[in-house]
Coordinates of C-alpha atoms and ligand atoms in Angstrom, one line a residue:
Chain Z
M36 CA 6.4 28.1 49.9
K37 CA 6.0 27.8 46.2
F38 CA 9.0 26.6 44.8
I39 CA 9.6 26.4 40.8
V40 CA 12.3 24.3 39.4
S41 CA 13.4 25.1 35.7
V42 CA 15.1 21.7 34.1
K43 CA 16.3 21.1 30.8
Q44 CA 16.6 17.6 28.8
V45 CA 19.9 17.3 27.5
P46 CA 21.9 14.3 25.5
A47 CA 22.7 11.5 27.7
R48 CA 26.3 12.2 29.1
D49 CA 27.7 9.0 27.7
S50 CA 25.9 9.7 24.0
S51 CA 28.3 9.6 21.0
L52 CA 27.7 12.9 19.6
R53 CA 27.9 13.4 15.7
V54 CA 27.3 16.6 14.1
S55 CA 24.6 16.8 11.6
S56 CA 25.0 17.2 8.2
D57 CA 24.3 21.0 8.1
G58 CA 26.8 21.4 10.9
K59 CA 24.3 23.5 12.9
W60 CA 23.4 21.0 15.7
L61 CA 23.7 17.1 16.3
D62 CA 22.5 14.0 14.4
E63 CA 19.7 13.2 16.9
S64 CA 19.0 9.8 15.5
D65 CA 20.7 7.7 18.0
I66 CA 20.8 10.0 21.2
T67 CA 19.1 9.1 24.0
Y68 CA 18.2 12.1 26.6
E69 CA 18.2 12.7 30.3
M70 CA 17.6 15.6 32.9
N71 CA 20.6 17.9 32.8
E72 CA 22.5 16.7 36.0
P73 CA 22.8 20.1 37.9
D74 CA 18.9 20.6 37.2
A75 CA 18.5 17.3 39.0
Y76 CA 20.2 18.7 42.1
A77 CA 18.1 21.7 41.8
L78 CA 14.9 19.4 41.8
E79 CA 16.3 17.6 44.9
E80 CA 16.9 20.7 46.7
A81 CA 13.4 22.1 46.1
L82 CA 11.8 18.6 47.1
Q83 CA 13.8 18.5 50.4
L84 CA 12.7 22.1 51.1
K85 CA 9.2 21.2 50.6
E86 CA 9.5 18.4 52.8
K87 CA 10.8 20.4 55.4
L88 CA 8.7 23.9 55.1
G89 CA 5.6 22.6 53.1
G90 CA 4.3 24.0 50.1
E91 CA 4.4 23.2 46.2
V92 CA 7.2 22.4 43.9
V93 CA 6.3 23.3 40.1
V94 CA 8.5 21.9 37.1
L95 CA 9.1 24.4 34.7
C96 CA 10.8 23.1 31.2
A97 CA 11.3 24.7 27.9
G98 CA 12.0 21.8 25.3
P99 CA 10.6 20.1 22.3
A100 CA 7.8 17.3 22.8
R101 CA 10.4 14.7 23.7
A102 CA 11.2 16.8 27.1
A103 CA 7.8 15.4 28.3
Q104 CA 9.6 12.4 29.5
T105 CA 12.0 14.5 31.5
I106 CA 8.9 16.1 33.0
R107 CA 7.3 13.0 34.1
E108 CA 10.4 12.0 35.8
A109 CA 10.3 15.0 38.0
L110 CA 6.8 14.5 38.8
A111 CA 7.6 10.9 39.6
K112 CA 10.3 12.0 41.9
G113 CA 7.7 14.2 43.8
A114 CA 7.1 17.4 42.0
D115 CA 3.2 18.4 42.1
R116 CA 2.8 19.8 38.6
A117 CA 4.5 21.2 35.5
I118 CA 4.7 23.7 33.0
H119 CA 6.0 22.6 29.7
V120 CA 6.9 25.5 27.4
Q121 CA 7.1 23.4 24.0
I122 CA 9.6 24.9 21.4
E123 CA 10.6 23.8 18.1
E124 CA 14.2 24.2 18.2
T125 CA 15.8 21.0 19.5
G126 CA 19.0 22.1 21.0
T127 CA 20.2 25.4 20.0
L128 CA 18.1 28.0 21.6
D129 CA 20.3 30.3 23.6
A130 CA 20.0 31.2 27.1
L131 CA 18.4 34.7 26.5
A132 CA 15.7 33.5 24.4
T133 CA 15.0 30.4 26.7
A134 CA 14.9 32.7 29.8
R135 CA 12.2 35.2 28.0
L136 CA 10.2 32.1 27.1
L137 CA 10.6 30.9 30.8
A138 CA 9.8 34.4 32.4
K139 CA 6.7 34.7 30.5
A140 CA 5.5 31.3 31.4
V141 CA 6.0 31.8 35.4
Q142 CA 5.3 35.5 35.5
A143 CA 1.7 34.9 36.8
E144 CA 3.0 32.0 39.1
A145 CA 4.3 34.4 41.8
A146 CA 6.9 31.9 43.0
D147 CA 8.8 32.6 46.4
L148 CA 11.9 30.7 45.1
I149 CA 13.1 29.5 41.5
L150 CA 15.7 27.1 41.4
T151 CA 17.8 25.7 38.6
G152 CA 21.0 24.0 37.5
L153 CA 24.1 26.2 37.3
Q154 CA 24.6 25.2 33.5
S155 CA 23.5 22.9 31.1
D156 CA 25.7 19.9 30.1
D157 CA 25.0 20.6 26.4
L158 CA 25.4 24.3 25.5
G159 CA 26.7 25.3 28.8
Y160 CA 26.0 28.8 29.0
G161 CA 25.6 28.9 32.6
Q162 CA 23.1 32.0 32.2
T163 CA 19.4 31.2 32.0
G164 CA 18.8 31.4 35.9
V165 CA 20.5 34.8 36.1
I166 CA 18.7 36.2 33.3
L167 CA 15.5 34.8 34.4
A168 CA 16.0 36.5 37.7
E169 CA 16.9 39.7 36.0
L170 CA 13.8 39.6 33.5
L171 CA 11.3 38.8 36.5
G172 CA 12.9 41.4 38.6
Y173 CA 13.9 39.0 41.4
A174 CA 17.3 39.0 43.2
H175 CA 19.6 35.8 42.2
A176 CA 22.8 34.0 43.6
T177 CA 24.5 31.4 41.4
I178 CA 26.8 28.3 42.3
V179 CA 24.7 27.5 45.4
M180 CA 25.7 24.5 47.6
E181 CA 23.1 25.3 50.5
V182 CA 19.8 26.9 50.5
E183 CA 17.9 28.0 54.0
P184 CA 14.7 30.1 53.5
Q185 CA 14.0 32.2 56.6
G186 CA 10.9 34.1 56.6
N187 CA 10.9 36.5 53.8
T188 CA 14.5 36.1 53.0
V189 CA 16.8 33.1 51.8
R190 CA 20.3 32.6 53.1
V191 CA 22.7 30.6 50.4
K192 CA 26.0 29.4 50.6
R193 CA 28.0 30.1 47.5
E194 CA 30.9 28.4 46.1
L195 CA 33.9 30.8 45.1
E196 CA 37.2 29.6 43.5
D197 CA 39.8 27.7 45.1
G198 CA 37.9 26.2 48.2
W199 CA 36.4 29.6 49.4
F200 CA 32.7 30.0 50.3
Q201 CA 30.3 32.7 51.1
N202 CA 27.0 32.9 52.7
V203 CA 24.6 35.5 51.1
L204 CA 21.2 36.8 52.1
L205 CA 18.5 37.3 49.5
P206 CA 15.1 38.7 49.8
L207 CA 12.2 36.7 48.4
P208 CA 11.3 35.9 45.7
A209 CA 14.8 34.9 44.4
V210 CA 16.4 32.6 41.9
V211 CA 19.2 30.1 42.8
T212 CA 21.5 28.3 40.3
V213 CA 22.3 25.2 42.3
Q214 CA 25.7 23.2 41.9
S215 CA 25.9 19.4 41.0
G216 CA 26.4 17.1 44.2
I217 CA 25.1 19.1 46.9
K218 CA 22.7 16.2 48.1
K219 CA 22.1 12.8 47.3
L220 CA 19.7 12.4 44.4
R221 CA 16.5 10.4 45.2
Y222 CA 15.1 7.7 42.6
A223 CA 11.5 7.9 41.4
T224 CA 9.7 5.2 43.4
L225 CA 7.2 2.6 41.6
M226 CA 4.2 4.8 43.7
G227 CA 5.7 7.8 42.4
I228 CA 5.9 6.9 38.7
K229 CA 2.1 5.8 39.1
K230 CA 1.2 9.0 40.9
A231 CA 3.1 11.1 38.2
K232 CA 0.2 9.9 35.4
T233 CA -2.3 11.8 37.1
K234 CA -0.3 15.1 37.8
E235 CA -1.2 18.3 35.9
V236 CA 1.3 19.1 32.9
K237 CA 0.3 22.7 31.3
T238 CA 1.6 22.9 27.8
V239 CA 2.1 26.1 26.3
A240 CA 3.4 26.6 22.8
A241 CA 6.3 28.9 22.7
A242 CA 4.5 31.0 19.7
Q243 CA 1.6 31.5 22.3
L244 CA 3.8 33.2 24.8
G245 CA 4.9 35.6 22.2
G246 CA 7.5 38.4 23.1
D247 CA 10.8 38.8 22.0
K248 CA 12.4 35.9 19.9
T249 CA 15.7 37.6 18.9
P250 CA 18.6 35.6 20.1
G251 CA 21.5 37.1 22.0
S252 CA 24.0 35.1 20.1
V253 CA 24.2 33.2 16.9
M254 CA 25.8 29.5 16.8
A255 CA 27.3 29.6 13.2
N256 CA 28.7 26.1 13.0
I257 CA 29.6 23.0 15.3
Y258 CA 32.4 20.9 14.9
M259 CA 34.8 18.4 16.3
P260 CA 37.5 20.2 18.2
Q261 CA 40.8 20.3 16.3
R262 CA 43.7 18.6 18.4
S263 CA 46.5 20.9 18.8
K264 CA 48.5 19.1 21.1
Q265 CA 50.8 16.1 20.1
T266 CA 49.2 13.4 22.3
Q267 CA 51.0 10.0 21.6
M268 CA 48.0 7.3 21.6
L269 CA 49.3 4.0 22.6
S270 CA 47.5 1.1 21.1
G271 CA 47.5 -2.7 21.7
D272 CA 45.9 -5.0 24.1
A273 CA 46.0 -4.2 27.8
K274 CA 49.6 -5.6 28.5
Q275 CA 50.9 -4.1 25.1
V276 CA 49.8 -0.7 26.2
A277 CA 51.0 -1.1 29.7
Q278 CA 54.4 -2.1 28.4
Q279 CA 55.0 0.6 25.8
L280 CA 53.7 3.4 28.8
V281 CA 56.1 2.1 31.1
E282 CA 58.7 2.2 28.5
K283 CA 58.1 5.6 27.5
L284 CA 57.8 6.9 31.2
K285 CA 61.1 5.6 31.9
F286 CA 63.1 6.5 28.8
E287 CA 61.2 9.1 27.2
A288 CA 59.7 11.4 30.1
R289 CA 62.4 9.8 32.3
V290 CA 60.0 10.3 35.3
L291 CA 59.9 6.3 36.4
Chain P
M151 CA 34.1 52.9 19.7
S152 CA 36.5 50.5 21.7
V153 CA 36.9 47.0 23.2
L154 CA 36.3 47.2 27.0
V155 CA 37.9 44.5 29.4
V156 CA 36.4 44.4 32.6
L157 CA 39.2 43.4 35.2
E158 CA 38.6 41.6 38.3
Q159 CA 40.1 42.4 41.8
R160 CA 39.1 41.2 45.2
G161 CA 40.3 42.9 48.5
G162 CA 42.9 44.9 46.2
K163 CA 44.0 41.7 44.8
W164 CA 43.9 40.9 41.3
N165 CA 42.2 37.7 39.6
R166 CA 45.1 36.9 37.2
M167 CA 42.4 35.8 34.7
S168 CA 41.9 39.3 34.3
F169 CA 45.3 39.6 32.4
E170 CA 44.2 36.8 30.1
A171 CA 41.1 38.8 29.3
L172 CA 43.2 41.8 28.5
T173 CA 45.1 39.6 25.7
A174 CA 41.7 38.3 24.3
G175 CA 40.6 42.0 24.4
Q176 CA 43.9 42.9 22.4
K177 CA 42.9 40.5 19.8
I178 CA 39.4 41.8 19.5
A179 CA 40.3 45.3 19.2
Q180 CA 42.7 44.3 16.5
I181 CA 40.2 42.6 14.5
F182 CA 37.5 45.6 14.9
G183 CA 40.4 48.2 14.5
V184 CA 39.7 50.0 17.7
P185 CA 41.4 50.8 20.8
L186 CA 41.4 48.8 23.9
Q187 CA 40.1 50.0 27.1
A188 CA 40.0 48.6 30.5
A189 CA 38.0 49.1 33.6
V190 CA 38.7 48.3 37.5
I191 CA 35.7 48.4 39.7
G192 CA 35.6 48.6 43.6
S193 CA 36.0 51.2 46.2
G194 CA 39.4 53.0 46.7
I195 CA 41.0 51.3 43.6
E196 CA 42.9 54.3 42.3
S197 CA 46.3 52.5 42.7
L198 CA 45.2 49.2 41.1
A199 CA 43.8 51.3 38.0
K200 CA 47.1 52.9 37.8
E201 CA 48.9 49.5 37.7
A202 CA 46.4 48.3 35.2
A203 CA 47.2 51.3 33.0
G204 CA 50.5 49.6 32.4
Y205 CA 49.3 46.7 30.5
G206 CA 48.6 48.1 27.2
A207 CA 45.1 49.8 27.4
S208 CA 44.7 53.0 25.8
K209 CA 42.8 54.1 28.9
V210 CA 41.5 52.6 32.2
F211 CA 38.5 53.6 33.8
A212 CA 38.6 53.3 37.5
V213 CA 34.8 52.7 38.5
D214 CA 34.8 53.7 42.0
H215 CA 32.0 53.7 44.7
E216 CA 31.7 52.8 48.2
L217 CA 28.8 50.6 47.5
L218 CA 31.1 48.6 45.4
A219 CA 33.5 47.6 48.1
K220 CA 32.1 44.2 48.6
Y221 CA 30.9 42.5 45.0
T222 CA 27.1 42.3 44.7
P223 CA 25.4 41.4 41.4
D224 CA 23.2 44.5 41.7
G225 CA 25.9 47.0 42.3
Y226 CA 28.2 45.6 39.7
T227 CA 25.6 45.4 37.1
A228 CA 24.3 49.0 37.9
A229 CA 27.6 50.6 37.6
L230 CA 28.9 48.8 34.5
E231 CA 25.6 49.4 32.8
Q232 CA 26.5 53.3 33.3
L233 CA 29.9 52.8 32.2
I234 CA 28.9 50.9 29.2
K235 CA 26.5 53.5 28.1
A236 CA 28.7 56.4 28.6
A237 CA 31.8 54.4 26.8
N238 CA 29.9 53.1 24.2
P239 CA 32.3 50.0 23.4
K240 CA 31.9 47.7 20.6
A241 CA 32.5 44.7 22.9
V242 CA 32.9 43.9 26.7
I243 CA 35.3 41.5 27.5
F244 CA 35.6 39.5 31.1
P245 CA 37.6 36.6 32.5
H246 CA 34.9 33.6 33.0
T247 CA 35.5 33.7 36.6
Y248 CA 32.7 32.6 39.1
Q249 CA 32.0 36.4 40.0
V250 CA 31.5 37.2 36.0
R251 CA 29.3 34.2 36.0
D252 CA 27.1 35.8 38.7
F253 CA 26.6 39.0 37.1
A254 CA 27.6 39.4 33.5
P255 CA 24.5 37.6 32.0
K256 CA 22.6 40.0 34.1
L257 CA 24.5 43.0 32.7
A258 CA 24.1 41.5 29.1
T259 CA 20.2 41.4 29.5
R260 CA 20.2 45.1 30.1
F261 CA 21.5 45.5 26.5
S262 CA 19.2 42.8 25.1
N263 CA 22.1 40.9 24.4
A264 CA 23.6 37.5 25.9
L265 CA 26.9 36.8 27.2
I266 CA 29.1 34.7 25.0
S267 CA 30.5 32.9 27.8
D268 CA 33.6 30.6 28.4
V269 CA 35.2 31.5 25.0
V270 CA 38.6 29.6 24.2
E271 CA 39.4 31.3 20.8
I272 CA 38.6 34.3 18.9
K273 CA 39.0 34.1 15.0
D274 CA 38.9 36.9 12.5
D275 CA 36.1 36.3 10.1
A276 CA 36.7 39.3 7.5
G277 CA 36.7 41.9 10.2
K278 CA 33.9 40.2 12.5
A279 CA 35.0 38.2 15.3
A280 CA 33.7 34.5 15.6
F281 CA 34.1 33.4 19.4
V282 CA 34.8 29.6 19.6
R283 CA 32.8 28.0 22.7
Q284 CA 33.1 24.5 23.8
L285 CA 29.8 22.4 24.0
F286 CA 29.2 19.3 25.9
Q287 CA 32.0 20.0 28.3
G288 CA 34.8 20.2 25.4
K289 CA 33.4 17.4 23.2
L290 CA 32.3 19.8 20.5
S291 CA 33.3 23.0 19.4
C292 CA 31.1 25.9 18.2
D293 CA 31.7 29.2 16.5
V294 CA 29.4 32.1 17.9
Q295 CA 28.7 35.4 16.5
A296 CA 27.3 38.3 18.6
A297 CA 23.8 39.2 17.6
G298 CA 23.9 42.9 18.5
E299 CA 26.4 45.6 19.9
P300 CA 28.1 45.7 22.3
A301 CA 29.0 42.2 22.2
F302 CA 29.4 40.6 25.8
V303 CA 32.1 37.8 26.0
S304 CA 33.9 36.0 28.8
V305 CA 37.2 34.0 28.1
Q306 CA 38.1 30.5 29.5
A307 CA 40.6 30.1 32.3
G308 CA 44.0 29.4 30.7
A309 CA 42.8 30.0 27.1
F310 CA 44.8 33.3 26.6
R311 CA 48.3 34.0 27.9
G312 CA 48.2 36.5 30.3
A313 CA 49.1 40.2 29.3
E314 CA 52.5 41.5 30.5
A315 CA 53.1 44.9 31.5
A316 CA 54.5 47.3 28.8
A317 CA 57.9 48.3 29.3
N318 CA 57.6 52.1 30.2
E319 CA 54.3 53.1 28.6
S320 CA 51.4 53.7 30.7
G321 CA 47.8 54.9 29.3
P322 CA 45.8 57.4 31.6
V323 CA 43.4 56.5 34.4
E324 CA 40.0 58.1 34.1
A325 CA 37.7 58.3 37.1
F326 CA 34.1 57.0 36.7
A327 CA 31.5 57.7 39.3
P328 CA 28.7 55.6 38.9
Q329 CA 25.1 56.5 40.6
I330 CA 24.1 53.8 43.0
E331 CA 21.8 53.8 45.8
A332 CA 22.0 51.4 48.9
S333 CA 18.4 50.5 48.2
Q334 CA 19.3 49.1 44.8
I335 CA 21.6 46.3 46.3
R336 CA 19.3 43.5 47.4
S337 CA 21.8 40.6 48.2
K338 CA 23.6 40.9 51.5
P339 CA 27.0 39.0 51.3
E340 CA 28.9 38.0 54.5
E341 CA 32.5 37.4 54.4
P342 CA 34.2 34.6 52.4
F343 CA 35.6 31.5 54.4
R344 CA 37.0 28.4 53.9
E345 CA 36.1 25.1 55.4
A346 CA 38.5 23.0 57.7
Q347 CA 42.0 23.0 56.7
R348 CA 43.3 20.5 54.3
S349 CA 45.4 17.9 55.6
V350 CA 46.7 16.5 52.4
D351 CA 48.7 18.7 50.2
L352 CA 48.4 17.3 47.0
G353 CA 50.4 20.4 45.5
A354 CA 53.8 18.8 46.6
A355 CA 53.0 15.1 45.2
E356 CA 55.4 14.1 42.7
F357 CA 53.2 11.4 41.5
I358 CA 49.4 11.4 41.4
V359 CA 46.8 8.8 40.2
S360 CA 43.6 10.7 39.8
V361 CA 40.4 8.9 39.4
G362 CA 37.0 10.0 37.8
R363 CA 33.5 8.8 37.3
G364 CA 34.7 6.1 35.0
I365 CA 35.4 4.0 38.1
K366 CA 31.6 3.7 38.4
E367 CA 31.4 2.4 42.2
K368 CA 33.2 3.0 45.3
D369 CA 33.7 -0.6 45.5
N370 CA 36.1 -0.4 42.4
L371 CA 38.5 2.0 44.1
P372 CA 41.0 -0.5 45.0
V373 CA 41.8 -0.9 41.0
V374 CA 43.3 2.6 41.2
E375 CA 44.9 2.5 44.8
A376 CA 47.0 -0.3 43.3
L377 CA 48.5 1.8 40.9
A378 CA 48.9 4.7 43.3
S379 CA 50.8 2.3 45.7
A380 CA 52.7 0.8 42.9
L381 CA 53.9 4.2 41.8
G382 CA 54.1 5.6 45.5
A383 CA 51.5 8.2 44.2
E384 CA 48.9 10.3 45.9
L385 CA 45.4 9.4 45.1
A386 CA 43.3 12.2 43.6
A387 CA 39.8 12.5 42.3
S388 CA 37.6 14.7 40.0
R389 CA 34.6 16.4 41.7
P390 CA 31.8 13.9 41.2
I391 CA 34.1 11.4 43.2
C392 CA 34.3 13.6 46.2
D393 CA 30.7 14.9 46.0
N394 CA 29.6 11.2 46.3
G395 CA 31.7 10.8 49.4
W396 CA 34.0 8.2 47.8
L397 CA 37.0 10.2 48.6
P398 CA 37.5 12.8 50.7
M399 CA 37.0 16.7 49.4
E400 CA 40.7 17.3 50.2
R401 CA 41.7 14.9 47.3
Q402 CA 39.5 16.9 44.7
V403 CA 41.8 18.5 42.0
G404 CA 40.3 21.3 39.9
S405 CA 39.0 25.0 40.1
S406 CA 37.2 24.1 43.3
G407 CA 39.6 21.6 44.8
Q408 CA 43.5 21.7 44.6
T409 CA 45.8 22.7 41.8
V410 CA 48.9 20.3 41.5
A411 CA 51.8 19.9 39.3
P412 CA 53.1 16.8 39.8
K413 CA 56.1 15.0 37.5
V414 CA 53.2 12.4 36.2
Y415 CA 49.6 12.7 36.5
F416 CA 47.5 9.6 35.6
A417 CA 43.9 10.6 34.9
V418 CA 41.8 7.4 34.9
G419 CA 38.3 7.5 33.8
I420 CA 38.2 11.4 34.0
S421 CA 36.7 13.1 30.8
G422 CA 38.7 16.3 31.2
A423 CA 36.1 19.4 31.9
I424 CA 37.8 22.5 32.0
Q425 CA 37.2 22.8 35.7
H426 CA 39.2 19.9 36.2
L427 CA 42.0 20.8 33.6
V428 CA 42.6 24.2 35.3
G429 CA 43.5 22.2 38.4
M430 CA 46.3 19.8 36.7
K431 CA 47.4 21.6 33.6
G432 CA 50.6 22.4 35.0
S433 CA 51.6 18.6 35.3
K434 CA 54.9 17.8 33.8
T435 CA 53.7 14.5 32.1
V436 CA 50.1 13.7 31.7
V437 CA 48.7 10.0 31.2
A438 CA 45.0 9.6 30.2
I439 CA 43.4 6.4 30.4
N440 CA 39.7 6.7 29.1
K441 CA 37.5 4.4 26.9
D442 CA 36.1 7.2 24.9
E443 CA 38.5 8.4 22.3
N444 CA 37.0 11.7 21.9
A445 CA 37.2 12.5 25.7
P446 CA 38.6 16.1 26.1
I447 CA 41.4 14.8 28.4
F448 CA 43.3 13.3 25.6
E449 CA 43.9 17.2 24.4
T450 CA 45.8 17.6 27.7
A451 CA 47.6 14.3 27.8
D452 CA 50.9 13.6 26.7
Y453 CA 50.5 10.0 26.3
G454 CA 46.8 8.4 26.0
V455 CA 45.4 5.1 26.2
V456 CA 41.9 4.7 24.8
G457 CA 40.7 1.5 26.7
D458 CA 38.8 0.3 29.6
L459 CA 40.7 1.2 32.8
F460 CA 39.5 -2.0 34.5
E461 CA 41.7 -3.8 31.9
V462 CA 44.4 -1.3 31.6
V463 CA 45.2 0.0 35.0
P464 CA 45.7 -3.8 36.4
A465 CA 48.0 -4.6 33.6
L466 CA 49.9 -1.3 34.2
V467 CA 50.4 -2.1 37.8
D468 CA 52.2 -5.4 36.7
E469 CA 54.5 -3.7 34.4
I470 CA 55.5 -1.0 37.0
K471 CA 56.1 -3.7 39.6
K472 CA 58.2 -5.5 37.0
A473 CA 60.0 -2.1 36.1
K474 CA 60.9 -1.4 39.7
A475 CA 61.9 -4.8 40.8
Ligands
LIG96 C1 31.6 25.8 39.1 C2 32.1 24.5 39.1 C3 33.3 24.0 39.6 C4 33.7 22.7 39.4 N1 34.8 22.3 40.0 C5 35.4 21.0 39.7 C6 36.7 20.6 40.2 O1 37.3 21.4 41.1 N2 37.1 19.6 39.8 C7 36.6 18.7 39.1 O2 37.0 17.6 38.7 N3 35.6 18.9 38.5 C8 34.8 20.0 38.8 N4 33.5 20.5 38.2 C9 32.9 19.5 37.3 C10 33.3 19.2 36.0 O3 32.7 20.4 35.1 C11 32.9 17.8 35.7 O4 31.6 17.6 35.7 C12 33.7 16.7 36.1 O5 35.2 17.3 36.3 C13 33.6 15.6 35.7 O6 34.2 14.5 36.4 P1 34.5 13.2 35.6 O7 35.4 13.4 34.4 O8 35.3 12.2 36.6 O9 33.3 12.4 35.1 P2 32.6 12.3 33.7 O10 32.7 13.8 33.0 O11 31.2 11.6 33.8 O12 33.9 11.4 32.8 C14 33.7 10.1 32.9 C15 34.8 9.6 32.1 O13 34.8 8.1 32.3 C16 35.2 7.7 31.1 N5 34.9 6.1 31.5 C17 33.8 5.6 32.0 N6 33.8 4.4 31.9 C18 35.3 4.0 31.6 C19 36.1 2.6 31.7 N7 35.7 1.5 32.0 N8 37.3 3.0 31.5 C20 37.8 4.0 31.1 N9 37.2 5.3 31.1 C21 35.9 5.2 31.4 C22 34.2 8.1 30.3 O14 34.5 7.9 29.0 C23 34.3 9.6 30.7 O15 35.2 10.6 29.9 C24 33.0 21.8 38.2 C25 31.9 22.3 37.6 C26 31.4 23.7 37.9 C27 30.3 24.2 37.1

């Protein structure tokens, strides 16, 4: 089977985020980047499916030049080759514009199954996979926990709210968006890192792909959230805050 | 022109977030100066539509078809695409449920638009609506404007108060019969199910100590276990802790775990993502211990400590023991 995994590079989870002076995106000067966490699980799922069923895993990524590092990481973990759609925008391309580029880039690939994370840790639209499916004319399922290809269909276990689940059968080709935490992530081995250097990365400029670039929504300005709740912040060393907290819980909240 | 709110039901039961979406819809309708309409989708949903008509909408569409009895993204998208083309609303509003996440982006794409998802606030920007979204799981906010009409917007759980039924007013219900063929529906959903019964009911706990990824390793769990036993509290966790198998799934709090409302909820090394917050917002008192002063959990906390949990928690255990002695 041919698996395509769409991954995004995002600021690392513990980055300290500062808004850029124009209020349009982040000050990227001291940010490190990593693979979007749910996408890492989509990749893991694809690699395990390939190990079981054979075939090929192709990594697909729309991102600026720096995303090459995330693509290498995916190749080092075992993906066979990659397509890098190079874009100018560093962070603000919306899900519709991104999915349009991704769809153009993979149309000719004739994938059986496209996997991606259920949302990105940065913009968090949670839509790229679904839009990609619509643009390619594929069936899809979201918030997927298990993926089981069966002939020309795939059976997936979807997560619903409040601890409910549902199995859904989809015809192939299909797109699934994968939930975080569904498998144990592998590390790249030294051998894998070495091999990745020889693997094919096809770079296509977004402009080359052409097509519709109008965004589906416009991000006007970014800012730190205003606090609306009166949270009492306690300060001092560990012992002092512990003492204050116990006092408050005892005499103010009256719960101890 | 109108603002159309798409309500969600399953098996004849409302998803309560539908009424929060109605409130958000009301607000957008006021900004645009247009009437509010609502839609209910399914098969045999006449009585639900009648009920919905009592919540302040000027009209409720009953989008009824036997192929809509079970939710599928293809069926719902086809039906709503037709309704939207017929009703021509300025904006379409959804609750940001798992189901909406599954089909609304597809529907918006049919109109060359993107869903403005998981909106927490709506601002009136001189007759235009600005939709506030959270970025980085709540660490930053962003004002978003729709690029085209209709705007597609989904609202976050708990961001708006649920609409209440209007005293004795009720708008009309209009039946809408979409054209759908069985061959259009590609996915085959099976019956929803739950995994094994829970043996821990966190919903009844008075004290909960909940641990997040700040604990770093499974071997560090005794740090929070000591706090739980000093308080006589149940131990709970954010999702990644349970995904890793460090604590059993039944101790997970959040949208895909349990909903709790203890007297005191200690959030230790938990960032405060919305999927976690919806499970514990009902707690009477919330204490947050986190080393990041900008962690969104502090917005929900009554008492906040910015600090390293590995220092703060043991000190707290000592003080609680003293207080209880
Ligand atoms: C569909 C869906 C359903 C979900 N359902 C749930 C759910 O039911 N429940 C749930 O919890 N999540 C759920 N999630 C995941 C959720 O979005 C978050 O990813 C998750 O809650 C984050 O867990 P966390 O706060 O433990 O980890 P992180 O977000 O990684 O936060 C760790 C925190 O620890 C702090 N920290 C680190 N070291 C220290 C230290 N030494 N001392 C003090 N603080 C420290 C950091 O500052 C950070 O704030 C769901 C997600 C999706 C998309």
